[in-house]
PDB file of C-alpha atoms and ligand atoms in Angstrom:
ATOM      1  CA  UNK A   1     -47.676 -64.918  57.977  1.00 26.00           C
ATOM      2  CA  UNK A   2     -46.982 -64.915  54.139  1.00 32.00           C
ATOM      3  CA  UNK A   3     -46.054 -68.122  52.779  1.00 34.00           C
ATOM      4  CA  UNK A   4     -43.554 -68.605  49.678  1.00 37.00           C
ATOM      5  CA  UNK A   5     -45.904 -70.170  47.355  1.00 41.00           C
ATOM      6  CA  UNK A   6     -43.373 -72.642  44.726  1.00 43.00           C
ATOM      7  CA  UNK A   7     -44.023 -71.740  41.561  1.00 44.00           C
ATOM      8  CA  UNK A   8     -42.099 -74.130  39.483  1.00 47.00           C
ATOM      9  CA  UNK A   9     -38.278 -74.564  39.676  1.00 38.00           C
ATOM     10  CA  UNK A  10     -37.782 -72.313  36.832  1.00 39.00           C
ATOM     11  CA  UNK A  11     -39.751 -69.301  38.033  1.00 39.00           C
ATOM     12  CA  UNK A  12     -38.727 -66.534  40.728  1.00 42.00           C
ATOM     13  CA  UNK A  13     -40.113 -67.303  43.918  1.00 41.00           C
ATOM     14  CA  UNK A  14     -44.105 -65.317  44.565  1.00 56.00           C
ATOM     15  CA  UNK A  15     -45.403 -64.590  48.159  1.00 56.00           C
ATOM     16  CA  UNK A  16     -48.788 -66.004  48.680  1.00 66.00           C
ATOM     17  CA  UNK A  17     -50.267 -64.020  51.116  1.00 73.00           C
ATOM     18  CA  UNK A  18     -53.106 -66.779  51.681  1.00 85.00           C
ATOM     19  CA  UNK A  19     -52.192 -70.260  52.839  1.00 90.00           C
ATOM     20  CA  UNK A  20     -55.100 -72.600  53.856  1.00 93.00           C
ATOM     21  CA  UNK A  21     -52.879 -74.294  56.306  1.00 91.00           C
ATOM     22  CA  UNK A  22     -51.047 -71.713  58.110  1.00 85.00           C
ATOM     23  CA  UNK A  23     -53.612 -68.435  57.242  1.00 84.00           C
ATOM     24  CA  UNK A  24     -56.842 -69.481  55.963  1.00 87.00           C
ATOM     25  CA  UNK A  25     -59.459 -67.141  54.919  1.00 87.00           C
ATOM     26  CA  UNK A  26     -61.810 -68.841  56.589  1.00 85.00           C
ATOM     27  CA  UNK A  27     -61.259 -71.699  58.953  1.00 84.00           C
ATOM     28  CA  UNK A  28     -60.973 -74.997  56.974  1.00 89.00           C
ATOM     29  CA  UNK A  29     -63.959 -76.001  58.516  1.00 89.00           C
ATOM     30  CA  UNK A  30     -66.061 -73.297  58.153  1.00 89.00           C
ATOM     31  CA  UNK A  31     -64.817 -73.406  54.272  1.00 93.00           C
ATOM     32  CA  UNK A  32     -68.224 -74.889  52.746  1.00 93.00           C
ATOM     33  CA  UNK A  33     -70.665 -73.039  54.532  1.00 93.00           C
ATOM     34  CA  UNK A  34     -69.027 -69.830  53.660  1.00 93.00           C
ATOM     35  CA  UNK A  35     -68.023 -70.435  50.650  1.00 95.00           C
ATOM     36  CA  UNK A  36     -72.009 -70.828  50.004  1.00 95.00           C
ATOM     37  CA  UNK A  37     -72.829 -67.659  51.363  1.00 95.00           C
ATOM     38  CA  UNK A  38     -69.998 -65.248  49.688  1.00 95.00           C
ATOM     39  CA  UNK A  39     -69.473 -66.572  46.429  1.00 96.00           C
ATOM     40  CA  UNK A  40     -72.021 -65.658  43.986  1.00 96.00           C
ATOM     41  CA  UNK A  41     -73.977 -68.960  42.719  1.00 97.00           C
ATOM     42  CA  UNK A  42     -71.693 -71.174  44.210  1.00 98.00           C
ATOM     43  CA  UNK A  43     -73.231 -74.495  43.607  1.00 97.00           C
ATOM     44  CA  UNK A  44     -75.230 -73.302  40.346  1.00 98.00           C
ATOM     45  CA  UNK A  45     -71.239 -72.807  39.322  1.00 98.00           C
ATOM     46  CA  UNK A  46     -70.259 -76.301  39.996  1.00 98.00           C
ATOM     47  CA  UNK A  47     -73.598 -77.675  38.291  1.00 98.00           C
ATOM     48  CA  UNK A  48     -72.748 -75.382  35.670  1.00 98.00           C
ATOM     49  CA  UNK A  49     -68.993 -76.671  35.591  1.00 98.00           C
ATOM     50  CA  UNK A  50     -69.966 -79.828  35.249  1.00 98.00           C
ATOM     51  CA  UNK A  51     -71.970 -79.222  32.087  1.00 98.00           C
ATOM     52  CA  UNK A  52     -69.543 -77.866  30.453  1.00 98.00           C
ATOM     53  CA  UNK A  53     -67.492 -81.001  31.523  1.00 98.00           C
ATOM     54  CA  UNK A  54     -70.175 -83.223  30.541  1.00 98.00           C
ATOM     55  CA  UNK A  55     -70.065 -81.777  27.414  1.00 98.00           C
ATOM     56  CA  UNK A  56     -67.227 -81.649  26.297  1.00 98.00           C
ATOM     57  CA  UNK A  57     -65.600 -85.278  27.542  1.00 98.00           C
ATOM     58  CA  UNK A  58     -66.216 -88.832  26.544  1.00 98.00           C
ATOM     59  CA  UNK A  59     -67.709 -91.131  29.452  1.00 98.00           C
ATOM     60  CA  UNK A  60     -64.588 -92.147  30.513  1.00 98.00           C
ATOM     61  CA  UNK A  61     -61.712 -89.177  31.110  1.00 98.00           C
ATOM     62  CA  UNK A  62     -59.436 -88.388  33.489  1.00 98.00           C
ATOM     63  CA  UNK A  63     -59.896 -85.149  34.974  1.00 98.00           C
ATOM     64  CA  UNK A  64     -56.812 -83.004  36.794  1.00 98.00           C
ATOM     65  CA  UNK A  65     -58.487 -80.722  39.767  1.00 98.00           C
ATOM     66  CA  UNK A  66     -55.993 -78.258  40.767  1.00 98.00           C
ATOM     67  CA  UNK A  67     -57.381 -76.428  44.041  1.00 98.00           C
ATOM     68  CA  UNK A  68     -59.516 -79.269  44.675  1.00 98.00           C
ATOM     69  CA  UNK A  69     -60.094 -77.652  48.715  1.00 98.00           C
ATOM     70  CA  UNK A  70     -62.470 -79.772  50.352  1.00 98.00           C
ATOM     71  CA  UNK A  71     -63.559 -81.596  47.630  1.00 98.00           C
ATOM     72  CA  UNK A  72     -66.893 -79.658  46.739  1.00 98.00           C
ATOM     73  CA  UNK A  73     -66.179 -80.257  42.845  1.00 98.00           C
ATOM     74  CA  UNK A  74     -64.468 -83.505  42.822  1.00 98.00           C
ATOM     75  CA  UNK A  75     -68.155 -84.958  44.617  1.00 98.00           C
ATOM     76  CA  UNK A  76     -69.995 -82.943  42.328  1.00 98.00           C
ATOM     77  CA  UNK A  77     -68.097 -84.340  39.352  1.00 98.00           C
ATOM     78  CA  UNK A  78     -67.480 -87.916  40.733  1.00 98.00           C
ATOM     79  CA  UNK A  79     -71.517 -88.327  41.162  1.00 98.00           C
ATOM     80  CA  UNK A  80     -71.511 -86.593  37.929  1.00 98.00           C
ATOM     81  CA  UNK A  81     -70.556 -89.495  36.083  1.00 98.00           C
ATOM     82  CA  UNK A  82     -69.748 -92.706  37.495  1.00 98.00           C
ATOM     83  CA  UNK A  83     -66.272 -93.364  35.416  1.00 98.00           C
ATOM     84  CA  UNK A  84     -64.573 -90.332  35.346  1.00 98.00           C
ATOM     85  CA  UNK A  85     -61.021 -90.959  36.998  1.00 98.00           C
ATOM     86  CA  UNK A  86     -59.955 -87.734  39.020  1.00 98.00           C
ATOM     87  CA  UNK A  87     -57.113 -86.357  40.585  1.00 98.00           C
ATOM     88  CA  UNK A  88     -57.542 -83.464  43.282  1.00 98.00           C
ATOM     89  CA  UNK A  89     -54.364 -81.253  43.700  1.00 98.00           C
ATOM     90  CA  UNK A  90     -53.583 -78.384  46.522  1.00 98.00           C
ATOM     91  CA  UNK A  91     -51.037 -77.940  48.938  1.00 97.00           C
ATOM     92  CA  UNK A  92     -53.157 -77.868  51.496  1.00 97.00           C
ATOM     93  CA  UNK A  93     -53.395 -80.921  53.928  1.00 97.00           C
ATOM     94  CA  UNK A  94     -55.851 -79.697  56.015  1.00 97.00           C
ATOM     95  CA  UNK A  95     -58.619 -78.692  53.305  1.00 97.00           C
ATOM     96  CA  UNK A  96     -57.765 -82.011  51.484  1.00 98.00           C
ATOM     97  CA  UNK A  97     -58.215 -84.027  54.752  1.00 98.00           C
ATOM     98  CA  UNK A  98     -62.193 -82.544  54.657  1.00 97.00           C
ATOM     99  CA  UNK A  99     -61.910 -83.909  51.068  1.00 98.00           C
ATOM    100  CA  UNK A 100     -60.735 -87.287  52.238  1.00 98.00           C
ATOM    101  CA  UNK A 101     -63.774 -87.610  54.087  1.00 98.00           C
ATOM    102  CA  UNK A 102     -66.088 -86.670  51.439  1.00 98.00           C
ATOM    103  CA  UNK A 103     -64.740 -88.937  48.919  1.00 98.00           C
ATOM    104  CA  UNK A 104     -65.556 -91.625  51.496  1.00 98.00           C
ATOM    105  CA  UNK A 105     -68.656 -90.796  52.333  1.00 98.00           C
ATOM    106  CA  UNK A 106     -69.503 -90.850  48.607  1.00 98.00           C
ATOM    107  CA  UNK A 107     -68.319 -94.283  48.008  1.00 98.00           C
ATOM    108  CA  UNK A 108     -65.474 -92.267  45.481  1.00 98.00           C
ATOM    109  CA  UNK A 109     -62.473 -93.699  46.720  1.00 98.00           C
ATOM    110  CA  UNK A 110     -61.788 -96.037  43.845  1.00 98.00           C
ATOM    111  CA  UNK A 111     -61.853 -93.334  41.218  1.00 98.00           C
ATOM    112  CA  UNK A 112     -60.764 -90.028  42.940  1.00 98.00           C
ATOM    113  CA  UNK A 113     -57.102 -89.527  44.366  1.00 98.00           C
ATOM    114  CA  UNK A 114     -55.442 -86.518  46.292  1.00 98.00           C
ATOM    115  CA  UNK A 115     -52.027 -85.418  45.732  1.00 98.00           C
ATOM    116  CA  UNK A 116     -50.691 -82.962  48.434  1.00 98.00           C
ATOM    117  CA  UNK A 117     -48.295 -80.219  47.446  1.00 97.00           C
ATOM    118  CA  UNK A 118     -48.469 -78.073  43.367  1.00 97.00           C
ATOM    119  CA  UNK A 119     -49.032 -79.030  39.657  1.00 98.00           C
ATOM    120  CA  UNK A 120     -45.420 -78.607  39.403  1.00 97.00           C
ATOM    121  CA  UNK A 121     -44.909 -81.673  41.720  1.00 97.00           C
ATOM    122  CA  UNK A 122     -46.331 -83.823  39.252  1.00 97.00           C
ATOM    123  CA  UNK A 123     -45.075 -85.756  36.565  1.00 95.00           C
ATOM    124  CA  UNK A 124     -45.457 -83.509  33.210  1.00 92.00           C
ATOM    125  CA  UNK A 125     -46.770 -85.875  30.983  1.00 91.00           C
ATOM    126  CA  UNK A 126     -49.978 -84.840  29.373  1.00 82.00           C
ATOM    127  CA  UNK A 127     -51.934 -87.601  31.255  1.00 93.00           C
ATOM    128  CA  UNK A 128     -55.326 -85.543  31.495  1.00 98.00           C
ATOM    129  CA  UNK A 129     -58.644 -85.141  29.423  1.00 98.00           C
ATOM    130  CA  UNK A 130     -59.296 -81.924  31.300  1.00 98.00           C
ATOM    131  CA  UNK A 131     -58.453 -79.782  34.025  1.00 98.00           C
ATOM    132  CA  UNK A 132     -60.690 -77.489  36.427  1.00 98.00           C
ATOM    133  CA  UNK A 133     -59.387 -74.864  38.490  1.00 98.00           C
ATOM    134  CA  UNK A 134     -61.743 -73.023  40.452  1.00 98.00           C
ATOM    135  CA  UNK A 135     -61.316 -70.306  42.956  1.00 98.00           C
ATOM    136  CA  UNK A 136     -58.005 -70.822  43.125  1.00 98.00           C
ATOM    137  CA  UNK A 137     -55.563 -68.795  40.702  1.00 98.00           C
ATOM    138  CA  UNK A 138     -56.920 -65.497  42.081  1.00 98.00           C
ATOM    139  CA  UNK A 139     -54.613 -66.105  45.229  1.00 97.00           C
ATOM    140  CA  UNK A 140     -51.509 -66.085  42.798  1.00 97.00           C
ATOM    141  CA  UNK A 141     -49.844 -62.690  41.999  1.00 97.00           C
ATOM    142  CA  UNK A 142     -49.969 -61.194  38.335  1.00 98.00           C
ATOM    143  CA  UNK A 143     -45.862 -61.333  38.250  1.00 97.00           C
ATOM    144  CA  UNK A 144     -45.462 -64.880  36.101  1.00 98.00           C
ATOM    145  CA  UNK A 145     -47.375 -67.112  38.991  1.00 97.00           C
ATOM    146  CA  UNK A 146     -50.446 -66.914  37.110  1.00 98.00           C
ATOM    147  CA  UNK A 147     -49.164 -67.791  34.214  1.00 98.00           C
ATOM    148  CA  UNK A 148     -46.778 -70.494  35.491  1.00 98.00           C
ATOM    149  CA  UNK A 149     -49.587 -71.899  37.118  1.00 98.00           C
ATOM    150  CA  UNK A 150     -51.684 -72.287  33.402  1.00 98.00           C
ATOM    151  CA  UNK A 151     -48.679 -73.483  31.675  1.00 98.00           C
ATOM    152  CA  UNK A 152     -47.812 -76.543  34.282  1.00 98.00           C
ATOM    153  CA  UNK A 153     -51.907 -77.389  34.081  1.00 98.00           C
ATOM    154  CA  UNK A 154     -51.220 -77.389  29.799  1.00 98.00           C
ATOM    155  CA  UNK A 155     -47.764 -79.616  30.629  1.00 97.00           C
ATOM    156  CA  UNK A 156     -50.063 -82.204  32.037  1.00 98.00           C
ATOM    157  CA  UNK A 157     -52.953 -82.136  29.601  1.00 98.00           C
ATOM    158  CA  UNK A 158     -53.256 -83.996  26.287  1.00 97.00           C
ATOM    159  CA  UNK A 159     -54.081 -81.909  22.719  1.00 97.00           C
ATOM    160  CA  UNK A 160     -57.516 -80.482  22.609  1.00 98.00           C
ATOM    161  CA  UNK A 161     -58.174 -81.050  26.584  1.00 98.00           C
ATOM    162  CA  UNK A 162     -60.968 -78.840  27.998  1.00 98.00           C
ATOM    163  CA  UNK A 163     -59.649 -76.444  30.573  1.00 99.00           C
ATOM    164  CA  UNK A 164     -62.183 -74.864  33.384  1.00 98.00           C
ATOM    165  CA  UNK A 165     -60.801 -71.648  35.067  1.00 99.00           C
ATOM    166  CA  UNK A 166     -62.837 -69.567  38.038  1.00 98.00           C
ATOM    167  CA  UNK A 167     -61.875 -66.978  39.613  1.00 98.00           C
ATOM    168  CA  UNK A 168     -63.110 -63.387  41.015  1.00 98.00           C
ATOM    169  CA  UNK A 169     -61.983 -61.283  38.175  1.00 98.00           C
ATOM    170  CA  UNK A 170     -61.790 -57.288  37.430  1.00 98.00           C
ATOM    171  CA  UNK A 171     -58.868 -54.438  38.367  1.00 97.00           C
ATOM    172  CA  UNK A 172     -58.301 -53.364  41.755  1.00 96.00           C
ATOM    173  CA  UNK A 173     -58.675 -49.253  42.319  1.00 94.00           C
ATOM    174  CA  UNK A 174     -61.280 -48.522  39.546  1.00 97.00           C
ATOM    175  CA  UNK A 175     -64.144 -47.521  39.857  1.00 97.00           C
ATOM    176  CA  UNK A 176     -66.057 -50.159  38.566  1.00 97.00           C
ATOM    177  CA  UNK A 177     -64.023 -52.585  41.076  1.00 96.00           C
ATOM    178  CA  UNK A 178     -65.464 -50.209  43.671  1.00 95.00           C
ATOM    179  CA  UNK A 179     -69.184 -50.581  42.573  1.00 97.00           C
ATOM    180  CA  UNK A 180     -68.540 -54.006  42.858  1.00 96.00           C
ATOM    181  CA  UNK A 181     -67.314 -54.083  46.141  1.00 95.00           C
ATOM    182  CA  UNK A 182     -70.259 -52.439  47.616  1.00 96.00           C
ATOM    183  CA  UNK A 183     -72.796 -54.686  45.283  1.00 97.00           C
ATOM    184  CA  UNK A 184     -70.780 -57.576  47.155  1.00 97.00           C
ATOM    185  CA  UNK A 185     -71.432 -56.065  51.179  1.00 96.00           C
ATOM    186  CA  UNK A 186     -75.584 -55.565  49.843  1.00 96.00           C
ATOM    187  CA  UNK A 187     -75.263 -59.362  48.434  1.00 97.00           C
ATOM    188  CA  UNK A 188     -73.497 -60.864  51.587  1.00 97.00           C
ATOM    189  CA  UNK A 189     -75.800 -58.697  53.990  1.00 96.00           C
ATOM    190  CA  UNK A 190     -78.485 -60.451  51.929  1.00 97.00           C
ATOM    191  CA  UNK A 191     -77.291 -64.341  52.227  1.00 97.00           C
ATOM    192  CA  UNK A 192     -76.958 -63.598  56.144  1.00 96.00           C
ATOM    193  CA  UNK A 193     -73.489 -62.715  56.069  1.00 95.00           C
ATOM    194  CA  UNK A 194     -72.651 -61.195  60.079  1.00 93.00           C
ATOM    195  CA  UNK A 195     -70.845 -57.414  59.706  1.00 92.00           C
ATOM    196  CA  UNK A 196     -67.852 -58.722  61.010  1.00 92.00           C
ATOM    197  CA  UNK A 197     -66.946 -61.713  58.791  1.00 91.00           C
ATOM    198  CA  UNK A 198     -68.339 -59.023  56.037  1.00 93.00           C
ATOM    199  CA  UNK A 199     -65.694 -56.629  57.003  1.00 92.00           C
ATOM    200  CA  UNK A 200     -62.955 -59.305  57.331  1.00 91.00           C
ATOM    201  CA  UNK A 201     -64.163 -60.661  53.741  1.00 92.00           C
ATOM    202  CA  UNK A 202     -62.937 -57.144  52.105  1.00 92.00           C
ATOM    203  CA  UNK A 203     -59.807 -56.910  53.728  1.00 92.00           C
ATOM    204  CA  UNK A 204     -59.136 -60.770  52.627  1.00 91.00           C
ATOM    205  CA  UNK A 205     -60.156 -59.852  48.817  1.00 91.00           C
ATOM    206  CA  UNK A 206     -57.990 -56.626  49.051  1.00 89.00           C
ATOM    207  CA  UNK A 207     -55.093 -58.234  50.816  1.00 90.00           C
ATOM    208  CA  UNK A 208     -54.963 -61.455  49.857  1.00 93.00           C
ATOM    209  CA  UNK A 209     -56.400 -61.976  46.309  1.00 96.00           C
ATOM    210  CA  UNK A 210     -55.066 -60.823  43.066  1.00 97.00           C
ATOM    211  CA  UNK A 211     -57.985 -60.531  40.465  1.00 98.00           C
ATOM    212  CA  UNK A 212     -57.041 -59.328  36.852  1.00 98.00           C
ATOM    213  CA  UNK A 213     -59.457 -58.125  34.416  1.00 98.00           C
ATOM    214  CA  UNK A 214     -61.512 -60.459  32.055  1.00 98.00           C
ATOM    215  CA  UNK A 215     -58.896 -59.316  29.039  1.00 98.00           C
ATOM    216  CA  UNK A 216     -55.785 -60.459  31.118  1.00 98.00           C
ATOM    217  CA  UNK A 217     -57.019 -63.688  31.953  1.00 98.00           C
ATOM    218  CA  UNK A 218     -57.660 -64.611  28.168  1.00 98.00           C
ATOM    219  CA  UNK A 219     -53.879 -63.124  27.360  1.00 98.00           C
ATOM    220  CA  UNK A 220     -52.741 -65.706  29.696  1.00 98.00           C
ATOM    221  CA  UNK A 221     -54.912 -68.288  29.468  1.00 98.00           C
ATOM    222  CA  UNK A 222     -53.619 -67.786  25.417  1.00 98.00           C
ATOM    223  CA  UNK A 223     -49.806 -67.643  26.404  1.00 98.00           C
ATOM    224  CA  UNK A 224     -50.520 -70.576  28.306  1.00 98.00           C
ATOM    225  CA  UNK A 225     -51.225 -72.553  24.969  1.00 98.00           C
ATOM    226  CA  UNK A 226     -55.213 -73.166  25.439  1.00 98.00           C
ATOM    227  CA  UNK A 227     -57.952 -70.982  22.262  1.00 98.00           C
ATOM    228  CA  UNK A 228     -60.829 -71.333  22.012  1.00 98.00           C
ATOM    229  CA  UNK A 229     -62.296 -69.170  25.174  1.00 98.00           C
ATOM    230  CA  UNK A 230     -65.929 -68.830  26.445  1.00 98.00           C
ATOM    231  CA  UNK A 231     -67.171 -67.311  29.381  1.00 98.00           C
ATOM    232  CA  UNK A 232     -70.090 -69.757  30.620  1.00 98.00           C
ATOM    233  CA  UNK A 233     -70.322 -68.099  34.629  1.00 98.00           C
ATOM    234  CA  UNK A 234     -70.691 -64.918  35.775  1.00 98.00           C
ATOM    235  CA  UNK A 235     -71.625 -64.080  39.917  1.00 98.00           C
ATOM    236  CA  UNK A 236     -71.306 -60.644  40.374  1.00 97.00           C
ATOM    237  CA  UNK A 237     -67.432 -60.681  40.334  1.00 96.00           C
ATOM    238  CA  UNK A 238     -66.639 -64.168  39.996  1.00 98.00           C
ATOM    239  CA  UNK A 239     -66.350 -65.187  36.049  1.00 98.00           C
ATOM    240  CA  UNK A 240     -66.153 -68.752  35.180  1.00 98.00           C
ATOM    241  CA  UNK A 241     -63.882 -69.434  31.556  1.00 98.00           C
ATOM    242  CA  UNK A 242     -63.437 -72.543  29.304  1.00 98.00           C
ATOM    243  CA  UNK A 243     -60.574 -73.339  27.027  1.00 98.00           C
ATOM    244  CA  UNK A 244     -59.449 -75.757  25.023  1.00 98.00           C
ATOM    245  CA  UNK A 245     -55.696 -76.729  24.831  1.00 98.00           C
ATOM    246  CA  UNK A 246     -53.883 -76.206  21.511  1.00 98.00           C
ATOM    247  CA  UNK A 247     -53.291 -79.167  19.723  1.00 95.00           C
TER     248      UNK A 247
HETATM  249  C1  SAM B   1     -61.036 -71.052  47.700  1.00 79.94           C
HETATM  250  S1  SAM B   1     -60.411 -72.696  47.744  1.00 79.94           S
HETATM  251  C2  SAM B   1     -61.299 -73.382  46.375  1.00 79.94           C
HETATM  252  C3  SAM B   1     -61.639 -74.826  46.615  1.00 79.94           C
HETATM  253  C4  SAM B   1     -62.548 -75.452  45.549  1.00 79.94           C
HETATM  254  N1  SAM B   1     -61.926 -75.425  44.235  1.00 79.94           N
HETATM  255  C5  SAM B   1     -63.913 -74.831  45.478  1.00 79.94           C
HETATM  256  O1  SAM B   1     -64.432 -74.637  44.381  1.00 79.94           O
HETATM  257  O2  SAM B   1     -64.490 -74.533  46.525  1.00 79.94           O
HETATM  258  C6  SAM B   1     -58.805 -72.496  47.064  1.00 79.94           C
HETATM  259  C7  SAM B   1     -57.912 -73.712  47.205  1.00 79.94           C
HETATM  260  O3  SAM B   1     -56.767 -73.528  46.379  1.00 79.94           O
HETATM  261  C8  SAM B   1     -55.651 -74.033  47.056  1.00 79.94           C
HETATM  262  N2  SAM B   1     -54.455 -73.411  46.467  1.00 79.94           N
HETATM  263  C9  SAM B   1     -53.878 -72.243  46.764  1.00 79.94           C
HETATM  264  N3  SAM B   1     -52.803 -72.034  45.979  1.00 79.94           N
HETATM  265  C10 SAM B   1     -52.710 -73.100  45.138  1.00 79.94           C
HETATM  266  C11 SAM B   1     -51.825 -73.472  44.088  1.00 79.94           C
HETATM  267  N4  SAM B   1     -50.818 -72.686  43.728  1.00 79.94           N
HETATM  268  N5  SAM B   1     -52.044 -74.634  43.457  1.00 79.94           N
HETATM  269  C12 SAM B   1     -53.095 -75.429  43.803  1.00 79.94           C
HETATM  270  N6  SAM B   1     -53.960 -75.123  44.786  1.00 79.94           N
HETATM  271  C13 SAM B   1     -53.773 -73.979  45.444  1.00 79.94           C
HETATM  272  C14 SAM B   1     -55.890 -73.670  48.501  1.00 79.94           C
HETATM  273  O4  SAM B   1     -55.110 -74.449  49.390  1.00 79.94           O
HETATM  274  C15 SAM B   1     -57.380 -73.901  48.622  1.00 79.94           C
HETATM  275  O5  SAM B   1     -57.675 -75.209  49.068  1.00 79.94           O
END
């Protein structure tokens, strides 16, 4: 079933093929073990993520995690550093309930929240020292979502705020998309990936993400108010992009 994803109040509305609640990918529960085995460097990304974090925030900051899922970054981050104040945002219940329970486990209640529901649900004051959002904006469609989703993250982030964007990345129907598909089968056949959930895996990335090439991203990421743009990931298809926000 394709789920109206809310933009903002100002946008048109965009179908998100992909919900986590009512269509997930992969079942909620099954989210961390796959996610280990088809994204490219998975963890090495988050390590890597939080580098670039460390590096570019003071020892205390308040981070904004948009498509925080079940809470594999907001851990990695929270144990990170021990006074970094987070928020985790995504309108899934059921991925942030696994969250919940990490937090907890990790003694991070104190200093990392969830907030149900969009960015556009919260208050846009720039409250936030930096914002990641990983994995996440390649479910929105190319027709102003992306974009709207970049410019509420900049609403809520003060001047010169580091920005973290990952997503899978390239253009649908070339050729080199192609190659990359097939590299993709060879590299989940390799990390024990079953035929079947290989198979499904495709037909998920054709149907239900919406990757734009490396060019594109920067245009938005630019019209979106953030400069200053470095690739620090690549994973086969998944590229990993920071920003800074205009002053
Ligand atoms: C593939 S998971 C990524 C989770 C986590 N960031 C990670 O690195 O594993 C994508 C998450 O984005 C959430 N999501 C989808 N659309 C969103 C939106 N418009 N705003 C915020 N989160 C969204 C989904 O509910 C899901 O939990």
């Amino acid at each position: 079933m394709a789920i109206a994803c809310h933009i903002n109040n100002s946008t048109k509305m965009s179908e998100q093929t992909i919900n986590f609640d009512s269509n997930p990918p992969v079942a909620t529960n099954e989210y961390d073990t796959m996610a280990q085995m088809a994204l490219p460097g998975y963890e090495a990304m988050h390590t890597m993520a939080l580098s670039v974090l460390k590096a570019n925030l003071p020892q205390t900051a308040n981070l904004l995690v948009v498509g925080a899922g079940s809470g594999m970054e907001l851990v990695k981050f929270g144990k990170g550093n021990s006074q970094w104040q987070m928020l985790g945002v995504d309108p899934s219940s059921n991925m942030l309930a696994i969250a919940q329970q990490k937090i907890e486990q990790h003694g991070l209640s104190e200093r990392v929240k969830l907030f149900t529901g969009y960015t556009h649900d919260l208050a846009p004051t720039a409250l936030y020292d930096a914002a990641t959002c990983i994995l996440t904006m390649h479910f929105l469609t190319d027709d102003g979502s992306k974009l709207a989703l970049l410019q509420n993250i900049a609403q809520r982030l003060k001047p010169s705020a580091t920005l973290i964007l990952v997503d899978i990345y390239g253009e649908k129907g070339t050729d080199e998309f192609e190659r990359m598909i097939s590299i993709i089968k060879v590299f989940w056949e390799e990390m024990g990936m079953n035929p079947e959930k290989s198979m499904q895996g495709v037909e998920t990335i054709k149907k239900g993400v919406y990757p734009i090439p490396e060019m594109r991203v920067m245009e938005l990421l630019q019209q979106a108010g953030f400069s200053n743009i470095v690739r620090f990931y690549t994973g086969l298809w998944v590229g990993g992009w920071v920003a800074t926000k205009n002053s």
